[in-house]
mmCIF file of N, CA and C in Angstrom:
data_model
loop_
_atom_site.group_PDB
_atom_site.id
_atom_site.type_symbol
_atom_site.label_atom_id
_atom_site.label_comp_id
_atom_site.label_asym_id
_atom_site.label_seq_id
_atom_site.Cartn_x
_atom_site.Cartn_y
_atom_site.Cartn_z
ATOM 1 N N THR A 1 43.535 10.935 -75.754
ATOM 2 C CA THR A 1 44.155 10.250 -76.861
ATOM 3 C C THR A 1 44.162 8.746 -76.621
ATOM 4 N N TYR A 2 44.467 8.348 -75.385
ATOM 5 C CA TYR A 2 44.480 6.914 -75.091
ATOM 6 C C TYR A 2 43.087 6.303 -75.221
ATOM 7 N N ALA A 3 42.061 7.058 -74.864
ATOM 8 C CA ALA A 3 40.694 6.531 -74.989
ATOM 9 C C ALA A 3 40.378 6.236 -76.452
ATOM 10 N N LEU A 4 40.751 7.138 -77.343
ATOM 11 C CA LEU A 4 40.514 6.906 -78.767
ATOM 12 C C LEU A 4 41.320 5.718 -79.273
ATOM 13 N N TYR A 5 42.546 5.587 -78.791
ATOM 14 C CA TYR A 5 43.397 4.459 -79.166
ATOM 15 C C TYR A 5 42.756 3.138 -78.725
ATOM 16 N N LEU A 6 42.306 3.092 -77.476
ATOM 17 C CA LEU A 6 41.699 1.859 -76.966
ATOM 18 C C LEU A 6 40.396 1.526 -77.685
ATOM 19 N N LEU A 7 39.588 2.549 -77.990
ATOM 20 C CA LEU A 7 38.349 2.307 -78.722
ATOM 21 C C LEU A 7 38.640 1.813 -80.135
ATOM 22 N N ALA A 8 39.707 2.305 -80.744
ATOM 23 C CA ALA A 8 40.078 1.838 -82.080
ATOM 24 C C ALA A 8 40.517 0.370 -82.044
ATOM 25 N N LYS A 9 41.123 -0.044 -80.947
ATOM 26 C CA LYS A 9 41.550 -1.442 -80.811
ATOM 27 C C LYS A 9 40.375 -2.367 -80.493
ATOM 28 N N HIS A 10 39.285 -1.802 -79.983
ATOM 29 C CA HIS A 10 38.112 -2.590 -79.600
ATOM 30 C C HIS A 10 36.868 -1.988 -80.251
ATOM 31 N N PRO A 11 36.638 -2.289 -81.535
ATOM 32 C CA PRO A 11 35.529 -1.660 -82.263
ATOM 33 C C PRO A 11 34.149 -1.955 -81.687
ATOM 34 N N GLU A 12 33.993 -3.067 -80.984
ATOM 35 C CA GLU A 12 32.680 -3.364 -80.399
ATOM 36 C C GLU A 12 32.323 -2.355 -79.309
ATOM 37 N N TYR A 13 33.323 -1.900 -78.544
ATOM 38 C CA TYR A 13 33.089 -0.888 -77.519
ATOM 39 C C TYR A 13 32.932 0.496 -78.145
ATOM 40 N N GLU A 14 33.663 0.741 -79.214
ATOM 41 C CA GLU A 14 33.516 2.000 -79.933
ATOM 42 C C GLU A 14 32.087 2.144 -80.462
ATOM 43 N N LYS A 15 31.558 1.063 -80.991
ATOM 44 C CA LYS A 15 30.190 1.079 -81.523
ATOM 45 C C LYS A 15 29.189 1.355 -80.404
ATOM 46 N N THR A 16 29.394 0.732 -79.246
ATOM 47 C CA THR A 16 28.501 0.951 -78.106
ATOM 48 C C THR A 16 28.554 2.409 -77.649
ATOM 49 N N CYS A 17 29.753 2.992 -77.588
ATOM 50 C CA CYS A 17 29.892 4.400 -77.201
ATOM 51 C C CYS A 17 29.176 5.308 -78.196
ATOM 52 N N LEU A 18 29.379 5.065 -79.465
ATOM 53 C CA LEU A 18 28.745 5.902 -80.486
ATOM 54 C C LEU A 18 27.226 5.799 -80.425
ATOM 55 N N GLN A 19 26.715 4.589 -80.212
ATOM 56 C CA GLN A 19 25.258 4.419 -80.102
ATOM 57 C C GLN A 19 24.717 5.185 -78.903
ATOM 58 N N GLU A 20 25.430 5.114 -77.782
ATOM 59 C CA GLU A 20 24.994 5.803 -76.576
ATOM 60 C C GLU A 20 25.016 7.323 -76.781
ATOM 61 N N ILE A 21 26.071 7.828 -77.388
ATOM 62 C CA ILE A 21 26.194 9.265 -77.626
ATOM 63 C C ILE A 21 25.112 9.739 -78.591
ATOM 64 N N LYS A 22 24.885 8.982 -79.658
ATOM 65 C CA LYS A 22 23.848 9.359 -80.620
ATOM 66 C C LYS A 22 22.458 9.320 -79.995
ATOM 67 N N ALA A 23 22.230 8.377 -79.093
ATOM 68 C CA ALA A 23 20.929 8.291 -78.422
ATOM 69 C C ALA A 23 20.678 9.511 -77.542
ATOM 70 N N VAL A 24 21.721 10.021 -76.903
ATOM 71 C CA VAL A 24 21.571 11.172 -76.008
ATOM 72 C C VAL A 24 21.532 12.481 -76.797
ATOM 73 N N LEU A 25 22.424 12.621 -77.780
ATOM 74 C CA LEU A 25 22.505 13.873 -78.531
ATOM 75 C C LEU A 25 21.435 13.995 -79.607
ATOM 76 N N GLY A 26 20.917 12.879 -80.052
ATOM 77 C CA GLY A 26 19.912 12.922 -81.105
ATOM 78 C C GLY A 26 20.536 13.228 -82.450
ATOM 79 N N SER A 27 19.847 14.006 -83.254
ATOM 80 C CA SER A 27 20.326 14.284 -84.601
ATOM 81 C C SER A 27 21.021 15.632 -84.705
ATOM 82 N N SER A 28 21.570 16.127 -83.616
ATOM 83 C CA SER A 28 22.291 17.409 -83.650
ATOM 84 C C SER A 28 23.508 17.276 -84.553
ATOM 85 N N THR A 29 23.626 18.185 -85.479
ATOM 86 C CA THR A 29 24.751 18.110 -86.411
ATOM 87 C C THR A 29 25.737 19.247 -86.237
ATOM 88 N N THR A 30 25.332 20.325 -85.575
ATOM 89 C CA THR A 30 26.243 21.440 -85.351
ATOM 90 C C THR A 30 26.354 21.700 -83.859
ATOM 91 N N THR A 31 27.411 22.379 -83.479
ATOM 92 C CA THR A 31 27.615 22.667 -82.061
ATOM 93 C C THR A 31 26.572 23.637 -81.532
ATOM 94 N N ASP A 32 25.946 24.425 -82.404
ATOM 95 C CA ASP A 32 24.902 25.349 -81.960
ATOM 96 C C ASP A 32 23.666 24.609 -81.459
ATOM 97 N N GLU A 33 23.458 23.393 -81.961
ATOM 98 C CA GLU A 33 22.260 22.630 -81.606
ATOM 99 C C GLU A 33 22.473 21.710 -80.408
ATOM 100 N N LEU A 34 23.705 21.571 -79.942
ATOM 101 C CA LEU A 34 23.994 20.632 -78.868
ATOM 102 C C LEU A 34 23.500 21.138 -77.521
ATOM 103 N N ASP A 35 23.029 20.209 -76.696
ATOM 104 C CA ASP A 35 22.631 20.518 -75.330
ATOM 105 C C ASP A 35 23.862 20.345 -74.447
ATOM 106 N N VAL A 36 24.364 21.427 -73.911
ATOM 107 C CA VAL A 36 25.590 21.360 -73.117
ATOM 108 C C VAL A 36 25.338 20.932 -71.681
ATOM 109 N N ASN A 37 24.097 20.681 -71.325
ATOM 110 C CA ASN A 37 23.759 20.290 -69.961
ATOM 111 C C ASN A 37 23.633 18.778 -69.815
ATOM 112 N N ILE A 38 24.484 18.050 -70.486
ATOM 113 C CA ILE A 38 24.470 16.588 -70.396
ATOM 114 C C ILE A 38 25.327 16.188 -69.206
ATOM 115 N N GLY A 39 24.743 15.447 -68.277
ATOM 116 C CA GLY A 39 25.468 15.011 -67.098
ATOM 117 C C GLY A 39 26.112 13.654 -67.315
ATOM 118 N N PRO A 40 27.020 13.267 -66.438
ATOM 119 C CA PRO A 40 27.704 11.979 -66.580
ATOM 120 C C PRO A 40 26.767 10.777 -66.440
ATOM 121 N N ASP A 41 25.633 10.975 -65.778
ATOM 122 C CA ASP A 41 24.692 9.858 -65.613
ATOM 123 C C ASP A 41 23.979 9.508 -66.915
ATOM 124 N N GLU A 42 23.992 10.425 -67.871
ATOM 125 C CA GLU A 42 23.314 10.175 -69.138
ATOM 126 C C GLU A 42 24.160 9.363 -70.113
ATOM 127 N N LEU A 43 25.453 9.264 -69.855
ATOM 128 C CA LEU A 43 26.361 8.494 -70.707
ATOM 129 C C LEU A 43 27.165 7.520 -69.839
ATOM 130 N N PRO A 44 26.513 6.527 -69.226
ATOM 131 C CA PRO A 44 27.232 5.663 -68.283
ATOM 132 C C PRO A 44 28.323 4.820 -68.932
ATOM 133 N N PHE A 45 28.095 4.305 -70.123
ATOM 134 C CA PHE A 45 29.116 3.466 -70.762
ATOM 135 C C PHE A 45 30.311 4.304 -71.192
ATOM 136 N N THR A 46 30.035 5.462 -71.767
ATOM 137 C CA THR A 46 31.117 6.348 -72.197
ATOM 138 C C THR A 46 31.922 6.824 -70.995
ATOM 139 N N ARG A 47 31.244 7.123 -69.902
ATOM 140 C CA ARG A 47 31.938 7.528 -68.676
ATOM 141 C C ARG A 47 32.814 6.384 -68.158
ATOM 142 N N ALA A 48 32.310 5.162 -68.230
ATOM 143 C CA ALA A 48 33.097 4.000 -67.785
ATOM 144 C C ALA A 48 34.337 3.824 -68.648
ATOM 145 N N VAL A 49 34.208 4.062 -69.943
ATOM 146 C CA VAL A 49 35.371 3.952 -70.844
ATOM 147 C C VAL A 49 36.420 4.995 -70.453
ATOM 148 N N ILE A 50 35.982 6.214 -70.180
ATOM 149 C CA ILE A 50 36.927 7.273 -69.803
ATOM 150 C C ILE A 50 37.590 6.956 -68.472
ATOM 151 N N MET A 51 36.809 6.504 -67.498
ATOM 152 C CA MET A 51 37.378 6.174 -66.185
ATOM 153 C C MET A 51 38.371 5.013 -66.280
ATOM 154 N N GLU A 52 38.055 4.012 -67.089
ATOM 155 C CA GLU A 52 38.971 2.885 -67.264
ATOM 156 C C GLU A 52 40.252 3.332 -67.966
ATOM 157 N N THR A 53 40.115 4.241 -68.912
ATOM 158 C CA THR A 53 41.301 4.777 -69.587
ATOM 159 C C THR A 53 42.184 5.519 -68.594
ATOM 160 N N LEU A 54 41.577 6.315 -67.729
ATOM 161 C CA LEU A 54 42.357 7.035 -66.719
ATOM 162 C C LEU A 54 42.988 6.086 -65.710
ATOM 163 N N ARG A 55 42.336 4.965 -65.447
ATOM 164 C CA ARG A 55 42.921 3.970 -64.541
ATOM 165 C C ARG A 55 44.139 3.315 -65.187
ATOM 166 N N LEU A 56 44.017 2.980 -66.459
ATOM 167 C CA LEU A 56 45.122 2.318 -67.163
ATOM 168 C C LEU A 56 46.269 3.267 -67.488
ATOM 169 N N PHE A 57 45.925 4.496 -67.828
ATOM 170 C CA PHE A 57 46.919 5.492 -68.234
ATOM 171 C C PHE A 57 46.690 6.773 -67.438
ATOM 172 N N PRO A 58 47.170 6.837 -66.200
ATOM 173 C CA PRO A 58 46.971 8.044 -65.391
ATOM 174 C C PRO A 58 47.604 9.258 -66.079
ATOM 175 N N PRO A 59 46.988 10.426 -65.937
ATOM 176 C CA PRO A 59 47.498 11.603 -66.635
ATOM 177 C C PRO A 59 48.918 11.989 -66.229
ATOM 178 N N ALA A 60 49.255 11.859 -64.968
ATOM 179 C CA ALA A 60 50.600 12.200 -64.497
ATOM 180 C C ALA A 60 50.902 11.369 -63.262
ATOM 181 N N PRO A 61 51.506 10.203 -63.440
ATOM 182 C CA PRO A 61 51.710 9.298 -62.301
ATOM 183 C C PRO A 61 52.487 9.918 -61.150
ATOM 184 N N GLY A 62 53.383 10.838 -61.407
ATOM 185 C CA GLY A 62 54.166 11.425 -60.334
ATOM 186 C C GLY A 62 53.635 12.758 -59.848
ATOM 187 N N ALA A 63 52.441 13.111 -60.221
ATOM 188 C CA ALA A 63 51.907 14.429 -59.884
ATOM 189 C C ALA A 63 51.422 14.524 -58.437
ATOM 190 N N TRP A 64 51.142 13.415 -57.811
ATOM 191 C CA TRP A 64 50.651 13.455 -56.444
ATOM 192 C C TRP A 64 51.817 13.676 -55.489
ATOM 193 N N PRO A 65 51.613 14.477 -54.460
ATOM 194 C CA PRO A 65 52.719 14.754 -53.536
ATOM 195 C C PRO A 65 53.135 13.496 -52.767
ATOM 196 N N ALA A 66 54.420 13.396 -52.544
ATOM 197 C CA ALA A 66 54.944 12.253 -51.789
ATOM 198 C C ALA A 66 54.515 12.370 -50.333
ATOM 199 N N ARG A 67 54.328 11.228 -49.715
ATOM 200 C CA ARG A 67 53.953 11.231 -48.293
ATOM 201 C C ARG A 67 55.157 11.657 -47.457
ATOM 202 N N LEU A 68 54.889 12.400 -46.432
ATOM 203 C CA LEU A 68 55.967 12.843 -45.557
ATOM 204 C C LEU A 68 56.444 11.675 -44.718
ATOM 205 N N ARG A 69 57.747 11.582 -44.555
ATOM 206 C CA ARG A 69 58.314 10.493 -43.751
ATOM 207 C C ARG A 69 58.125 10.740 -42.262
ATOM 208 N N THR A 70 58.159 11.994 -41.874
ATOM 209 C CA THR A 70 57.935 12.335 -40.478
ATOM 210 C C THR A 70 56.726 13.252 -40.411
ATOM 211 N N PRO A 71 55.898 13.086 -39.402
ATOM 212 C CA PRO A 71 54.708 13.935 -39.299
ATOM 213 C C PRO A 71 55.075 15.381 -38.995
ATOM 214 N N ARG A 72 54.312 16.303 -39.530
ATOM 215 C CA ARG A 72 54.517 17.718 -39.239
ATOM 216 C C ARG A 72 53.961 18.055 -37.872
ATOM 217 N N ARG A 73 54.550 19.040 -37.232
ATOM 218 C CA ARG A 73 54.071 19.459 -35.909
ATOM 219 C C ARG A 73 53.516 20.835 -35.969
#
């Protein structure tokens, strides 16, 4: 959701993402025609947008376990 919000605030990046996606997917109009074997290397700009969104808005900031104060034995 945050990625869509950020792209809406920055239409120049939204346009770049759409161009990249259309270049990779081609003229597929239905899900039956889509190639599901698209790797992250084929959409570098779109992947960068997603990674930057996750950096700015982590999914769950407190989800990582706290460091132990004393080492376990």
